[in-house]
Amino acid sequence: MTDRTTYVSHAGVRRRGWTDTMVRQLLGTPDVQGRDPRRWSPAPLRLYLLARVETVERTPEFAEASALPPARSSAAAAYAERRRAAVLAAIRAEPIEVPRLPGPELERRAVRHRRLLGARSPGTPPGEGAPAGALVRWQVSYLRHALARYEALLDGLYGETGRGEAERLLRRRLYEAIGAAYPALARECRRRIAVEG
């Protein structure tokens, strides 16, 4: 596994005062790029060697890029804010269509989905010997996966202002739609909204 103490994430580089344009022009391609093993996200995980970041920060090119006129940086901030507002408005306006399945079919698909994910204990037949409430959690997970197409609403917000807020809003809307379509799953959906933000 990558030693994260010697790397800085894209968000970490931005906290150091870099803009996305500066990252593209001065750092270029990330030293490590892939999926975050800790959480699923459509945005790729981008890591830059800390030593390389610090070296570039000592160059005249970095000093020049950092000294942007306030008008230019405020225009960029205004654009980012407009983009964030547009994405949030699109998420709020998008109708969420949850697949309607008979109870036994939803249970069968949820168990199959769980088995395909490899999350079943060895030797335990699917759906049998599961802890109380597990089938409800599996059904919500299956339906949440079935609604993954709505993640496309977040396109273009990688590392941009408002990404976290947009993800939370979309997650909340998806769970609310699942709870409305399947009242027996509403409690689990409310729990996930509270836990996941």
Coordinates of C-alpha atoms in Angstrom, one line a residue:
M1 CA 0.0 0.0 0.0
T2 CA 1.1 3.6 -0.6
D3 CA 2.7 5.3 2.3
R4 CA 0.3 8.2 2.6
T5 CA 2.7 10.3 4.8
T6 CA 4.9 11.0 1.9
Y7 CA 2.1 11.9 -0.4
V8 CA -0.5 14.7 -0.4
S9 CA -4.0 14.4 -1.9
H10 CA -5.4 16.8 -4.5
A11 CA -7.5 18.4 -1.7
G12 CA -4.3 18.6 0.4
V13 CA -2.5 20.4 -2.4
R14 CA -5.4 22.9 -2.6
R15 CA -5.3 23.5 1.1
R16 CA -1.6 24.5 0.6
G17 CA -2.8 27.4 -1.6
W18 CA -2.8 25.7 -5.1
T19 CA -5.6 26.2 -7.6
D20 CA -6.7 23.4 -10.0
T21 CA -5.0 25.3 -12.9
M22 CA -1.7 25.5 -10.9
V23 CA -1.9 21.8 -10.2
R24 CA -2.4 21.0 -13.9
Q25 CA 0.3 23.3 -15.2
L26 CA 3.0 22.9 -12.5
L27 CA 2.5 19.4 -11.2
G28 CA 0.8 17.6 -14.1
T29 CA 0.0 14.0 -13.8
P30 CA -0.5 12.6 -10.2
D31 CA 2.2 10.3 -8.9
V32 CA -0.5 7.8 -7.8
Q33 CA -4.0 7.7 -9.2
G34 CA -6.7 5.1 -8.7
R35 CA -9.7 4.4 -6.5
D36 CA -9.9 5.2 -2.8
P37 CA -10.0 1.8 -1.0
R38 CA -11.7 3.4 2.0
R39 CA -14.9 4.7 0.3
W40 CA -16.5 4.5 -3.1
S41 CA -16.5 7.6 -5.2
P42 CA -16.6 8.2 -8.9
A43 CA -13.8 10.8 -8.5
P44 CA -10.3 9.2 -8.8
L45 CA -7.9 9.4 -5.9
R46 CA -5.0 11.6 -6.9
L47 CA -1.8 11.7 -4.8
Y48 CA 1.3 13.8 -5.4
L49 CA 4.7 13.2 -3.8
L50 CA 5.1 15.7 -1.0
A51 CA 8.8 16.3 -1.9
R52 CA 7.8 17.1 -5.5
V53 CA 5.1 19.5 -4.3
E54 CA 7.5 21.3 -1.9
T55 CA 10.1 21.5 -4.7
V56 CA 7.7 23.1 -7.1
E57 CA 6.5 25.5 -4.3
R58 CA 10.1 27.0 -4.2
T59 CA 10.2 27.8 -7.9
P60 CA 9.6 31.2 -9.5
E61 CA 6.8 29.8 -11.6
F62 CA 4.9 28.9 -8.5
A63 CA 5.4 32.3 -6.9
E64 CA 4.2 33.9 -10.1
A65 CA 1.1 31.7 -10.4
S66 CA 0.3 32.3 -6.7
A67 CA 0.3 36.1 -7.2
L68 CA -2.9 36.1 -9.2
P69 CA -4.7 39.4 -9.3
P70 CA -7.6 39.3 -6.8
A71 CA -10.1 40.1 -9.6
R72 CA -9.0 36.9 -11.5
S73 CA -9.2 34.7 -8.4
S74 CA -12.6 36.2 -7.4
A75 CA -13.9 35.6 -10.9
A76 CA -12.8 32.0 -10.6
A77 CA -14.5 31.7 -7.2
A78 CA -17.7 33.2 -8.6
Y79 CA -17.6 30.7 -11.5
A80 CA -17.1 27.8 -9.0
E81 CA -20.0 29.1 -6.9
R82 CA -22.3 29.3 -10.0
R83 CA -21.3 25.8 -11.0
R84 CA -21.9 24.4 -7.4
A85 CA -25.3 26.1 -7.3
A86 CA -26.2 24.7 -10.8
V87 CA -25.3 21.1 -9.7
L88 CA -27.2 21.4 -6.5
A89 CA -30.3 22.7 -8.3
A90 CA -30.0 19.8 -10.8
I91 CA -29.8 17.3 -8.0
R92 CA -32.9 18.9 -6.3
A93 CA -34.9 18.9 -9.5
E94 CA -34.0 15.5 -10.8
P95 CA -36.9 13.0 -10.3
I96 CA -35.6 9.8 -8.7
E97 CA -37.2 6.7 -10.1
V98 CA -36.8 3.7 -7.8
P99 CA -37.4 0.3 -9.3
R100 CA -40.6 -1.2 -8.0
L101 CA -40.3 -4.9 -7.3
P102 CA -42.5 -7.4 -5.4
G103 CA -41.1 -8.2 -1.9
P104 CA -39.8 -11.7 -2.7
E105 CA -38.1 -10.5 -5.9
L106 CA -36.4 -7.6 -4.0
E107 CA -35.2 -10.0 -1.3
R108 CA -33.9 -12.4 -4.0
R109 CA -32.0 -9.7 -5.8
A110 CA -30.7 -8.2 -2.6
V111 CA -29.3 -11.6 -1.5
R112 CA -27.8 -12.2 -4.9
H113 CA -26.2 -8.7 -4.9
R114 CA -24.7 -9.3 -1.5
R115 CA -23.3 -12.7 -2.6
L116 CA -21.8 -11.1 -5.8
L117 CA -20.1 -8.6 -3.6
G118 CA -18.5 -11.5 -1.7
A119 CA -19.8 -10.1 1.6
R120 CA -21.3 -13.4 2.8
S121 CA -19.6 -15.4 5.6
P122 CA -18.1 -18.6 4.3
G123 CA -20.4 -21.6 4.7
T124 CA -23.5 -19.5 5.3
P125 CA -26.2 -20.0 2.7
P126 CA -27.4 -16.6 1.3
G127 CA -30.3 -15.2 3.4
E128 CA -29.9 -17.9 6.1
G129 CA -28.3 -17.3 9.4
A130 CA -28.0 -13.6 8.8
P131 CA -28.2 -11.2 11.7
A132 CA -31.5 -9.6 12.4
G133 CA -32.2 -6.7 10.1
A134 CA -29.5 -7.8 7.6
L135 CA -32.0 -8.5 4.8
V136 CA -33.4 -4.9 5.2
R137 CA -29.9 -3.5 5.0
W138 CA -29.1 -5.7 2.0
Q139 CA -32.3 -4.5 0.2
V140 CA -31.4 -0.9 0.8
S141 CA -27.9 -1.5 -0.5
Y142 CA -29.2 -3.2 -3.6
L143 CA -31.6 -0.4 -4.4
R144 CA -28.9 2.2 -3.7
H145 CA -26.6 0.3 -6.2
A146 CA -29.5 0.2 -8.7
L147 CA -29.7 4.0 -8.5
A148 CA -26.0 4.5 -9.1
R149 CA -26.8 6.1 -12.5
Y150 CA -27.8 9.3 -10.6
E151 CA -24.1 9.7 -9.7
A152 CA -23.7 11.2 -13.2
L153 CA -25.3 14.4 -11.8
L154 CA -22.0 14.9 -10.0
D155 CA -19.9 14.8 -13.2
G156 CA -17.6 17.8 -13.5
L157 CA -17.3 18.4 -9.8
Y158 CA -14.1 16.4 -9.1
G159 CA -12.2 18.4 -6.6
E160 CA -14.4 21.4 -7.2
T161 CA -16.2 23.6 -4.7
G162 CA -19.3 22.0 -3.3
R163 CA -18.5 18.3 -4.2
G164 CA -19.1 17.1 -0.7
E165 CA -22.3 19.0 -0.3
A166 CA -23.6 17.7 -3.7
E167 CA -22.7 14.1 -2.7
R168 CA -24.6 14.5 0.6
L169 CA -27.6 16.0 -1.1
L170 CA -27.7 13.3 -3.7
R171 CA -27.3 10.5 -1.1
R172 CA -30.1 12.0 1.0
R173 CA -32.5 12.3 -2.0
L174 CA -31.8 8.7 -3.1
Y175 CA -32.4 7.3 0.4
E176 CA -35.6 9.4 0.8
A177 CA -36.8 8.0 -2.6
I178 CA -36.1 4.4 -1.5
G179 CA -37.9 5.0 1.8
A180 CA -40.9 6.5 0.0
A181 CA -41.1 3.6 -2.5
Y182 CA -40.6 0.9 0.2
P183 CA -42.0 2.1 3.5
A184 CA -40.7 -1.1 5.2
L185 CA -37.1 0.1 4.4
A186 CA -37.7 3.8 5.5
R187 CA -36.2 3.3 8.9
E188 CA -33.0 1.9 7.5
C189 CA -32.9 4.8 5.0
R190 CA -33.2 7.3 7.7
R191 CA -30.5 5.6 9.7
R192 CA -28.1 5.8 6.7
I193 CA -28.9 9.5 6.1
A194 CA -28.0 10.2 9.7
V195 CA -24.8 8.1 9.6
E196 CA -23.6 9.0 6.1
G197 CA -24.4 12.7 6.4

